[in-house]
XYZ file of C-alpha atoms in Angstrom:
700
model
C 0.495 38.885 -11.247
C 2.304 35.637 -11.919
C 6.035 35.264 -12.265
C 6.825 35.214 -15.985
C 9.347 32.720 -17.400
C 11.868 35.463 -18.180
C 11.965 36.346 -14.482
C 13.116 32.819 -13.617
C 16.615 33.251 -14.952
C 18.561 30.006 -14.829
C 15.542 27.906 -13.895
C 14.727 24.813 -15.997
C 11.213 26.215 -16.207
C 12.520 29.357 -17.909
C 14.763 27.430 -20.292
C 12.156 24.925 -21.405
C 9.008 27.069 -21.359
C 6.969 26.948 -24.581
C 4.591 29.865 -25.058
C 2.308 27.757 -27.256
C 1.920 25.129 -24.500
C 1.411 26.953 -21.184
C 0.101 23.797 -19.511
C 3.335 21.939 -20.285
C 1.547 19.034 -21.984
C 4.620 18.480 -24.146
C 6.172 16.774 -21.112
C 3.917 13.791 -21.805
C 6.040 12.892 -24.870
C 8.285 10.407 -23.071
C 10.524 9.781 -26.094
C 11.337 13.448 -26.658
C 14.938 14.317 -25.717
C 13.681 17.614 -24.281
C 11.601 15.747 -21.706
C 14.490 13.856 -20.145
C 16.658 16.963 -20.463
C 14.086 19.012 -18.548
C 13.792 16.389 -15.817
C 17.567 16.121 -15.479
C 17.836 19.912 -15.310
C 15.240 19.985 -12.530
C 17.173 17.257 -10.724
C 20.330 19.338 -11.026
C 18.542 22.428 -9.712
C 17.263 20.487 -6.734
C 20.699 18.993 -6.042
C 22.313 22.435 -6.178
C 19.775 23.898 -3.762
C 20.097 20.869 -1.505
C 23.908 20.837 -1.375
C 24.150 22.650 1.994
C 21.670 20.133 3.423
C 23.569 17.115 2.117
C 25.637 16.741 5.319
C 22.438 16.727 7.367
C 20.923 14.086 5.089
C 24.052 11.969 5.534
C 23.830 12.413 9.310
C 20.173 11.357 9.268
C 20.947 8.345 7.111
C 23.805 7.134 9.300
C 21.798 7.731 12.459
C 18.891 5.840 10.944
C 21.174 2.874 10.269
C 22.555 3.049 13.811
C 19.047 2.869 15.267
C 17.957 -0.303 13.515
C 18.941 -3.936 13.354
C 20.577 -4.294 9.946
C 21.063 -8.064 9.988
C 17.483 -9.307 10.067
C 16.196 -12.850 10.483
C 12.490 -13.493 10.021
C 10.390 -15.819 12.107
C 10.463 -19.453 11.092
C 7.291 -20.839 9.524
C 6.705 -24.566 9.419
C 4.732 -25.815 6.414
C 3.834 -29.443 5.718
C 7.352 -30.662 4.980
C 9.844 -27.860 5.591
C 10.377 -24.907 7.899
C 11.111 -21.667 6.020
C 12.600 -18.299 6.969
C 14.643 -15.455 5.479
C 17.881 -13.782 6.496
C 19.033 -10.368 5.296
C 22.704 -9.593 5.830
C 23.739 -6.332 7.472
C 25.034 -4.978 4.155
C 22.369 -6.511 1.931
C 19.342 -4.927 0.318
C 17.541 -8.218 -0.220
C 17.089 -11.471 1.714
C 18.384 -15.001 1.439
C 15.720 -17.676 1.902
C 16.432 -20.800 3.947
C 14.710 -24.036 4.906
C 15.189 -27.275 6.810
C 13.082 -30.451 7.009
C 10.580 -30.083 9.823
C 12.201 -31.033 13.121
C 15.723 -31.200 11.634
C 17.248 -27.700 11.984
C 20.774 -29.003 11.496
C 19.920 -29.658 7.840
C 19.409 -25.981 7.016
C 20.025 -24.971 3.403
C 19.782 -21.722 1.437
C 17.436 -22.256 -1.476
C 16.984 -18.746 -2.893
C 19.408 -15.805 -2.889
C 17.436 -12.681 -3.804
C 20.463 -10.469 -3.099
C 22.398 -12.261 -5.834
C 19.540 -11.967 -8.332
C 19.345 -8.201 -7.768
C 23.103 -7.619 -7.755
C 23.404 -6.561 -11.402
C 20.105 -4.678 -11.612
C 19.692 -0.944 -11.105
C 16.110 -1.660 -10.072
C 14.746 -4.911 -8.691
C 11.363 -5.790 -7.250
C 10.230 -9.246 -6.212
C 6.571 -9.428 -7.133
C 5.564 -12.740 -5.559
C 6.998 -16.069 -4.434
C 4.964 -19.278 -4.436
C 5.955 -22.745 -3.253
C 4.495 -25.766 -4.974
C 2.234 -27.962 -2.815
C 5.065 -30.444 -2.175
C 7.414 -27.511 -1.350
C 10.007 -28.706 -3.864
C 9.495 -26.055 -6.546
C 9.629 -22.295 -6.256
C 7.935 -19.925 -8.691
C 8.444 -16.178 -8.504
C 7.925 -12.981 -10.471
C 10.387 -10.113 -10.716
C 10.430 -6.605 -12.186
C 13.822 -5.172 -13.154
C 12.623 -1.835 -14.511
C 9.992 -0.401 -12.176
C 7.015 -0.460 -14.539
C 5.310 -3.331 -12.682
C 5.537 -5.713 -15.614
C 6.896 -8.989 -14.312
C 8.759 -12.044 -15.576
C 7.879 -15.518 -14.277
C 10.706 -17.775 -13.121
C 10.798 -21.284 -11.644
C 13.428 -23.526 -10.074
C 13.583 -26.859 -8.279
C 14.669 -26.689 -4.654
C 17.110 -26.282 -3.229
C 19.688 -25.703 -5.968
C 18.028 -26.042 -9.360
C 18.895 -23.628 -12.146
C 16.333 -20.792 -12.505
C 14.273 -21.036 -15.692
C 12.488 -18.055 -17.234
C 8.997 -19.053 -18.366
C 6.907 -15.986 -19.258
C 7.330 -12.215 -19.435
C 5.065 -9.178 -19.294
C 2.668 -10.662 -16.747
C 1.251 -9.559 -13.391
C 2.990 -10.016 -10.065
C 0.742 -12.571 -8.354
C 1.032 -16.352 -8.580
C -1.003 -19.263 -7.232
C -0.415 -23.020 -7.468
C -3.327 -25.389 -7.858
C -3.441 -28.526 -5.698
C -3.197 -30.993 -8.578
C 0.535 -31.664 -8.323
C 1.831 -35.081 -9.366
C 5.357 -36.440 -9.523
C 5.725 -35.062 -13.037
C 3.755 -31.792 -13.238
C 1.658 -29.133 -11.537
C -0.586 -26.235 -12.542
C 0.326 -22.609 -11.889
C -2.009 -19.608 -12.236
C -0.994 -16.042 -13.151
C -2.436 -12.787 -14.505
C -1.893 -10.891 -17.737
C -2.510 -7.254 -18.684
C -4.467 -5.475 -21.361
C -3.118 -2.451 -23.267
C -3.694 -0.154 -20.271
C -1.816 -2.482 -17.915
C -5.031 -3.659 -16.316
C -4.867 -7.281 -15.104
C -7.743 -8.397 -17.288
C -7.204 -12.148 -17.529
C -6.297 -15.207 -15.453
C -4.261 -17.957 -17.100
C -3.046 -21.379 -16.095
C -0.027 -23.272 -17.293
C 0.841 -26.910 -16.685
C 4.526 -27.216 -15.857
C 6.367 -30.457 -16.667
C 9.027 -30.784 -13.966
C 11.515 -32.579 -16.196
C 11.609 -29.579 -18.570
C 9.613 -26.562 -17.281
C 10.637 -24.354 -20.196
C 8.888 -26.779 -22.552
C 5.509 -26.178 -20.986
C 2.467 -26.097 -23.214
C 0.856 -22.806 -24.136
C -0.910 -21.134 -21.194
C -4.679 -21.584 -21.114
C -7.094 -18.723 -20.537
C -9.229 -19.308 -17.438
C -11.199 -16.071 -17.243
C -11.159 -12.693 -18.992
C -12.726 -9.521 -17.630
C -14.050 -7.234 -20.372
C -15.269 -4.366 -18.205
C -12.389 -1.830 -18.141
C -13.230 -0.809 -14.566
C -12.588 -4.308 -13.182
C -9.264 -5.979 -12.329
C -8.650 -9.703 -11.815
C -6.688 -11.492 -9.106
C -6.421 -15.069 -7.805
C -5.868 -16.723 -4.440
C -6.559 -19.914 -2.514
C -8.514 -20.670 0.650
C -6.555 -21.729 3.739
C -8.391 -25.064 3.504
C -6.547 -25.476 0.171
C -9.716 -26.882 -1.369
C -10.767 -23.904 -3.495
C -9.142 -21.389 -5.815
C -10.814 -17.976 -5.807
C -10.741 -15.583 -8.753
C -11.884 -12.074 -7.927
C -12.949 -9.465 -10.436
C -13.250 -6.122 -8.739
C -13.626 -2.398 -9.292
C -13.281 0.195 -6.548
C -16.792 -0.447 -5.228
C -18.074 -3.664 -6.824
C -16.740 -7.188 -7.132
C -17.561 -10.698 -8.251
C -15.869 -13.943 -7.168
C -15.480 -17.222 -9.012
C -14.478 -20.466 -7.286
C -12.986 -23.606 -8.769
C -11.797 -26.782 -7.048
C -8.080 -26.513 -6.275
C -7.556 -30.183 -7.166
C -9.388 -29.776 -10.496
C -8.060 -26.495 -11.886
C -9.488 -27.151 -15.342
C -13.036 -27.156 -14.006
C -15.405 -24.400 -15.031
C -15.279 -21.590 -12.414
C -18.480 -21.170 -10.389
C -19.775 -17.644 -9.864
C -20.349 -17.212 -6.123
C -22.636 -14.198 -6.526
C -23.176 -12.189 -9.719
C -21.940 -8.620 -9.505
C -24.306 -5.892 -8.434
C -23.247 -2.275 -8.680
C -21.952 -1.055 -5.339
C -21.932 -4.510 -3.723
C -18.623 -5.829 -2.382
C -18.077 -9.235 -0.820
C -15.363 -11.669 0.222
C -15.681 -15.378 0.882
C -13.840 -18.014 2.870
C -14.267 -21.744 3.296
C -14.448 -24.500 5.869
C -15.269 -28.028 4.686
C -19.001 -28.112 4.141
C -19.486 -24.347 4.431
C -18.771 -21.094 2.638
C -18.782 -17.746 4.462
C -19.556 -14.384 2.864
C -18.822 -10.902 4.216
C -20.818 -8.362 2.189
C -22.413 -4.913 2.096
C -25.496 -5.825 0.095
C -27.835 -4.582 2.818
C -25.575 -2.221 4.784
C -22.387 -0.212 4.310
C -21.211 -1.699 7.618
C -21.131 -5.250 6.145
C -22.559 -8.478 7.529
C -21.572 -12.165 7.685
C -23.562 -15.031 6.122
C -22.943 -18.728 5.472
C -23.971 -21.250 2.815
C -23.774 -25.036 2.641
C -20.970 -25.952 0.271
C -23.046 -28.064 -2.171
C -25.234 -25.021 -2.875
C -22.350 -22.926 -4.211
C -23.137 -21.613 -7.674
C -26.881 -22.221 -7.326
C -28.601 -18.867 -8.025
C -31.549 -19.981 -5.882
C -29.391 -20.768 -2.853
C -30.042 -18.735 0.281
C -27.238 -17.524 2.495
C -27.992 -17.641 6.224
C -27.042 -14.726 8.518
C -24.402 -15.020 11.238
C -23.572 -11.382 12.050
C -26.099 -8.668 11.267
C -24.999 -5.108 10.359
C -24.227 -2.781 13.285
C -24.266 1.006 13.126
C -21.135 1.501 15.240
C -18.960 -1.251 13.744
C -17.727 -2.244 10.302
C -17.072 -5.933 9.693
C -13.754 -5.867 7.849
C -13.118 -9.537 7.157
C -12.754 -13.100 8.398
C -10.148 -15.867 8.428
C -11.511 -19.415 8.433
C -9.896 -22.315 10.304
C -11.024 -25.878 10.937
C -12.257 -24.877 14.409
C -13.988 -21.616 13.475
C -13.305 -18.017 12.502
C -11.133 -15.025 13.345
C -13.228 -11.931 12.680
C -11.790 -8.435 12.155
C -14.074 -5.590 13.239
C -13.491 -1.828 13.169
C -14.955 0.239 15.990
C -16.117 3.548 14.500
C -15.894 5.546 17.711
C -12.318 4.592 18.521
C -11.211 4.119 14.882
C -9.708 0.860 16.132
C -9.585 -2.661 14.652
C -10.226 -5.551 17.032
C -9.962 -9.306 16.422
C -12.687 -11.655 17.581
C -12.454 -15.459 17.880
C -15.351 -17.788 17.211
C -15.145 -21.531 17.874
C -18.044 -23.177 16.047
C -19.704 -26.568 16.136
C -21.133 -28.359 13.097
C -24.400 -26.400 13.384
C -22.595 -23.034 13.566
C -23.351 -22.602 17.252
C -20.719 -20.484 18.971
C -18.810 -22.474 21.565
C -16.369 -19.602 22.133
C -16.880 -15.926 21.315
C -14.219 -13.582 22.680
C -12.143 -10.573 21.669
C -8.354 -10.720 21.604
C -6.806 -8.281 24.038
C -5.100 -5.106 22.846
C -1.884 -3.804 24.433
C -2.964 -0.171 24.024
C -5.242 2.062 21.964
C -4.781 3.196 19.320
C -2.632 0.369 17.964
C -2.522 -2.047 15.065
C -3.165 -5.729 15.692
C -3.285 -8.166 12.804
C -3.271 -11.882 12.180
C -0.062 -13.036 10.525
C -0.138 -15.724 7.877
C -1.212 -19.046 9.369
C -0.679 -21.700 6.697
C -2.160 -24.620 8.666
C -5.918 -24.860 8.553
C -6.165 -26.743 11.871
C -3.563 -24.781 13.839
C -4.222 -24.124 17.507
C -1.612 -21.388 17.644
C -2.054 -17.998 16.041
C 0.623 -15.435 15.280
C -0.275 -11.847 16.012
C 1.552 -8.725 14.885
C 1.166 -5.612 17.028
C 2.589 -2.102 16.768
C 1.667 1.486 17.561
C 3.001 4.986 17.007
C 5.243 4.531 20.066
C 6.020 0.790 20.056
C 7.865 -1.114 17.301
C 6.368 -4.228 15.700
C 6.134 -7.273 17.957
C 5.073 -10.806 17.086
C 3.276 -13.046 19.560
C 2.190 -16.670 19.548
C -1.293 -17.065 20.971
C -2.096 -20.555 22.256
C -5.833 -20.941 21.662
C -6.162 -23.756 24.173
C -4.556 -21.980 27.113
C -4.836 -18.343 26.055
C -1.114 -17.889 26.733
C 0.716 -15.238 24.712
C 4.415 -15.750 23.988
C 6.608 -12.993 22.580
C 8.376 -14.357 19.512
C 10.155 -11.238 18.309
C 10.231 -7.491 18.773
C 11.999 -5.143 16.392
C 14.901 -3.679 18.385
C 15.421 0.069 18.491
C 18.846 1.488 19.288
C 20.020 5.036 19.894
C 19.304 7.883 22.264
C 15.524 8.129 21.811
C 13.686 5.018 22.942
C 10.026 4.068 22.473
C 9.506 4.552 26.212
C 10.337 8.255 25.793
C 7.509 8.773 23.299
C 3.861 9.499 23.877
C 0.918 9.083 21.523
C -2.433 10.806 21.774
C -5.515 11.416 19.684
C -7.460 14.620 19.266
C -10.628 15.321 17.308
C -10.888 18.084 14.730
C -14.201 19.667 13.798
C -14.537 19.777 10.009
C -16.520 22.309 7.973
C -19.746 20.288 8.223
C -19.326 19.591 11.942
C -17.966 16.053 11.531
C -15.406 14.967 14.137
C -12.166 13.870 12.467
C -9.612 11.807 14.411
C -6.029 13.088 14.411
C -3.247 10.886 15.800
C -0.099 12.449 17.248
C 3.258 11.104 18.453
C 5.967 13.222 20.107
C 8.610 13.175 22.789
C 6.998 12.854 26.206
C 9.166 15.628 27.643
C 7.856 18.120 25.058
C 4.152 17.640 25.751
C 2.539 21.026 26.333
C 4.809 22.952 23.985
C 3.676 24.062 20.500
C 5.953 21.926 18.329
C 7.055 22.001 14.702
C 4.812 19.350 13.129
C 4.780 17.020 10.142
C 1.139 16.364 9.177
C 0.533 13.243 7.075
C -2.604 12.441 5.087
C -3.950 10.041 2.463
C -7.738 9.807 2.433
C -8.642 7.618 -0.540
C -9.713 4.110 -1.567
C -10.911 3.325 1.960
C -7.317 2.763 3.096
C -6.944 3.060 6.856
C -3.840 4.700 8.307
C -3.744 2.528 11.391
C -0.870 3.207 13.821
C 2.571 2.261 12.554
C 6.018 2.619 14.053
C 8.844 4.197 12.057
C 12.515 4.117 12.997
C 13.254 6.867 10.459
C 10.596 9.024 12.147
C 12.676 8.975 15.351
C 15.126 11.340 13.643
C 12.402 13.968 13.434
C 11.008 13.309 16.887
C 14.402 13.453 18.574
C 15.027 16.898 17.067
C 11.798 18.189 18.564
C 9.180 17.651 15.869
C 5.750 16.139 16.365
C 4.286 13.720 13.826
C 0.546 13.772 13.192
C -1.815 11.783 10.984
C -5.094 13.282 9.766
C -7.559 10.394 9.400
C -9.675 12.209 6.827
C -12.810 10.943 5.140
C -12.039 8.903 2.056
C -9.899 6.610 4.187
C -11.276 3.683 6.133
C -10.314 4.554 9.698
C -13.942 4.806 10.887
C -15.384 2.108 8.678
C -16.941 1.944 5.246
C -19.174 5.030 5.744
C -16.031 7.071 6.426
C -14.741 6.030 3.016
C -18.010 6.726 1.224
C -18.188 10.224 2.719
C -14.855 11.138 1.136
C -15.148 9.930 -2.462
C -16.913 10.919 -5.673
C -19.304 13.812 -4.977
C -18.169 13.907 -1.344
C -14.445 14.376 -2.039
C -14.540 17.925 -0.675
C -14.828 16.428 2.800
C -11.286 15.049 2.533
C -9.793 18.486 1.943
C -11.888 20.154 4.620
C -10.927 17.439 7.095
C -7.200 17.844 6.427
C -7.271 21.597 6.905
C -9.430 21.157 10.016
C -6.844 18.710 11.388
C -4.103 21.277 10.873
C -6.117 23.942 12.676
C -7.025 21.601 15.538
C -3.361 20.781 16.108
C -2.665 24.487 16.480
C -5.707 25.243 18.595
C -4.986 22.486 21.121
C -1.412 23.647 21.513
C 0.333 20.700 19.876
C 1.614 22.536 16.804
C 3.390 25.804 16.136
C 1.153 27.521 13.536
C 4.156 28.831 11.576
C 5.849 25.440 11.399
C 3.551 22.778 9.948
C 4.722 20.689 6.967
C 2.154 18.659 4.995
C 3.063 15.279 3.500
C 1.112 13.334 0.895
C 2.061 10.471 -1.417
C 0.184 9.215 -4.486
C -3.512 9.951 -3.809
C -2.299 11.676 -0.656
C -0.464 14.035 -2.991
C -3.849 15.007 -4.409
C -5.055 15.698 -0.869
C -2.069 17.854 0.046
C -1.787 19.510 -3.376
C -5.388 20.690 -3.200
C -4.988 21.956 0.380
C -1.798 23.839 -0.529
C -3.628 25.528 -3.400
C -6.471 26.554 -1.111
C -4.584 27.451 2.064
C -0.906 27.954 1.248
C -0.265 29.887 4.449
C -1.455 26.963 6.568
C 1.836 25.218 5.842
C 5.456 26.283 5.810
C 6.225 23.489 3.339
C 4.784 20.388 1.679
C 6.238 17.125 0.437
C 4.462 15.624 -2.581
C 5.719 12.095 -3.260
C 4.710 10.520 -6.622
C 1.622 12.739 -6.332
C -1.625 12.338 -8.248
C -2.076 15.972 -9.324
C -3.461 16.163 -12.862
C -6.697 14.460 -11.910
C -9.019 15.761 -14.601
C -6.685 15.233 -17.567
C -5.682 11.779 -16.356
C -9.273 10.701 -15.815
C -10.157 11.934 -19.298
C -7.642 9.527 -20.857
C -8.913 5.920 -20.639
C -5.765 4.707 -22.434
C -3.653 5.371 -19.333
C -3.129 2.614 -16.767
C -5.586 2.755 -13.870
C -7.905 5.400 -15.367
C -10.949 3.239 -16.045
C -10.561 1.425 -12.741
C -10.610 4.801 -10.989
C -14.017 5.932 -12.273
C -15.745 4.635 -9.147
C -13.322 6.563 -6.924
C -13.299 9.972 -8.648
C -16.045 9.716 -11.274
C -16.100 9.513 -15.064
C -15.481 13.013 -16.474
C -17.354 12.162 -19.670
C -20.312 13.379 -17.609
C -20.054 17.203 -17.625
C -21.046 17.702 -14.001
C -18.442 15.127 -12.916
C -15.770 16.858 -14.985
C -16.658 20.178 -13.384
C -16.556 18.654 -9.923
C -13.081 17.213 -10.510
C -11.868 20.447 -12.106
C -12.907 22.305 -8.962
C -10.362 20.449 -6.801
C -7.762 18.977 -9.180
C -4.434 20.508 -8.032
C -3.183 21.093 -11.576
C -6.335 22.974 -12.540
C -6.256 25.293 -9.541
C -2.715 26.641 -9.493
C -2.914 30.399 -9.018
C -0.535 33.316 -8.594
C 0.122 33.313 -4.854
C 2.821 32.745 -2.257
C 3.259 28.986 -2.194
C 5.080 27.318 0.691
C 8.330 25.474 0.044
C 7.586 22.401 -2.082
C 9.547 19.165 -2.372
C 8.125 17.149 -5.282
C 9.147 13.581 -6.162
C 8.365 11.647 -9.335
C 9.481 8.371 -10.942
C 10.285 7.838 -14.606
C 8.844 4.299 -14.800
C 5.785 5.014 -12.669
C 2.719 3.464 -14.319
C 0.310 4.551 -11.596
C 1.104 8.266 -11.499
C 2.944 9.209 -14.680
C 6.179 11.169 -14.224
C 4.658 14.139 -16.079
C 2.106 14.860 -13.346
C 4.654 16.060 -10.764
C 6.725 17.590 -13.580
C 3.890 19.722 -14.944
C 2.862 20.739 -11.448
C 6.432 21.781 -10.626
C 6.658 23.860 -13.802
C 3.334 25.648 -13.358
C 3.758 26.370 -9.650
C 7.232 27.714 -10.352
C 5.702 30.124 -12.854
C 2.973 31.204 -10.440
C 5.111 31.446 -7.294
C 4.947 34.979 -5.899
C 6.939 34.222 -2.779
C 10.558 33.317 -2.210
C 10.049 29.723 -0.984
C 11.771 27.129 -3.177
C 9.821 24.860 -5.521
C 11.938 21.755 -6.082
C 11.462 18.530 -7.997
C 13.409 15.317 -8.292
C 12.567 12.529 -10.724
C 14.031 9.101 -10.020
C 14.981 7.964 -13.509
C 15.352 4.293 -12.518
C 12.295 3.477 -10.424
C 8.518 3.224 -10.428
C 5.635 4.186 -8.172
C 7.091 2.485 -5.104
C 10.313 4.461 -5.335
C 13.813 3.099 -5.048
C 14.375 -0.647 -4.885
C 16.653 -1.935 -2.191
C 16.326 -0.856 1.408
C 19.508 1.246 1.592
C 18.615 3.462 -1.360
C 15.077 3.811 -0.010
C 16.487 4.884 3.372
C 18.752 7.406 1.671
C 15.751 8.865 -0.153
C 13.905 9.119 3.162
C 16.884 10.879 4.740
C 16.884 13.503 1.975
C 13.175 14.136 2.428
C 13.632 14.374 6.185
C 16.496 16.855 5.798
C 14.190 19.072 3.756
C 11.420 18.680 6.344
C 13.755 19.590 9.211
C 14.943 22.625 7.260
C 11.345 23.733 6.670
C 10.488 23.206 10.347
C 13.484 25.238 11.471
C 15.114 22.217 13.086
C 18.075 21.756 10.772
C 20.641 22.852 13.326
C 23.307 20.692 11.680
C 23.988 23.282 8.991
C 23.876 27.017 8.351
C 23.553 28.544 4.938
C 21.706 31.795 4.379
C 21.323 31.032 0.681
C 18.770 28.313 1.417
């Protein structure tokens, strides 16, 4: 039998329970005083329970700060006229941006103080920054509430007064290449009623009085509610690209960057299920697409043929069964190609030097320091550069940046994130095991732990996401060292629905195949135990956003597999959310989860939706986080889940929820508050794993 509200004496769930609304839908009424009162009461309950752990959280936070470099200076990047970089002071949440004329470092000047702009705001998020082509004007967007609705600002550099131009727009910005001494054109996005970026606009800015700009002009509007718009520019700076995309289909329009008022050319009309990207070198367009294979292929087209429906793209890389072509970066000399090896779940970068007839003069792979690791191409603003910047990191090694001289092949270390404290990267070891899922599929599981603890069954934090084709490639975390030093292992389940083993891996974990994600996660947990890495009684699951759906479903189905779970801004009320097209994101998500207007789709979602499968059972300890201004996962999803699980909890493990009343989906703004939030989560995790030796309190 379930725990009735009157047995939860003192709990916010008991005080605010409404017998005529057992599903707690009344929490969706944001303006009701009872809603905020309930959330504040839950926050107070969590704080009271957490009080004995507060000293541990403070210890973790201070130790975290002691491990990292607090005063951070970015790498310098030389553009056409100036060299730019940022500096973040040891006590600052946000950076200061600097520049000097190329080759004249003594003339350094601070041109943008983000720390000062955020000083009086409880929440602050910089959406985008964009320099004008002559590098003398800065445009940026900022959100001071957390709802991802941005205001556009502009200033002349270095010391012009900021001018507010437009509000309630999207984050992204892009300058055209039509700048004159008196004006320039800037592109931005706007939302529809569901906060879908449905339109691209341009505005001509007069530099003598930017606030007196003419009315913005509509460039393109997307009417299909499943498609979102965005805009960018090729590295050649000759073309602006407008992309309209859903989760599995897209369409790209191109317009000359020097003639932004031209009619956009459709590169390839949309076809359901077909995704493509394009890039440009003078005389040639390149297209990466999955029209003939889920593994993608690379084609090219002569530039004059763009927009001609009869034009034929010529193949350069055919589809391969063991490799997914992830993307390309075009330069004057050729291409950098990103490929994902399915067997190793590893991305590799490949360099092509091409002649005018697209013959390969050079075809080689960039070396990797270890496997698995993450290697990526950093922004390279110059189209003809002969020096690339590479970023590399792994589960055991912090991010490092290298300069790769393409002429000599020489690699030069530019910067490595320093790590201080008693546990060093050299004392860690990373390994990969393979879990056998319910259908026999082999699922990669990455693990990092202290080298001296290898061979012991360890308390383990198991992380999962498994949606949208996102790949959880190896990443280093200084905060994670606090867990590892205390004897925990950290593991990542690379479940289907993610992109770790290419596009097919994603397709096998979405829509009608979503069950694979849950089976994979539980198989990963069991494999960790069976191979001796994890203590079966001490495994904590962690999922955020769509990862919260993954973990929430697995906790419902196998609560005894975990001693606790952390659900961070979790997507839990899947069916009800997908049945409401007025909510942000819903229509765009149809191709990920399905449209529940179809009865069989609704039944499929109902079968796994965490909110629809809460039952009377012994749940593990739950730490649930929500955000009041979250427009991606509404605050009421974690709140309703917390209330219903509390009612159904037959065990004694705590069910706790905290709602951040001043932030959105990304959590706290400012790095120090974000680190404090992480320290609180980690204190809970250490408590659940039995590693919280810093405190003793039998009441917890």
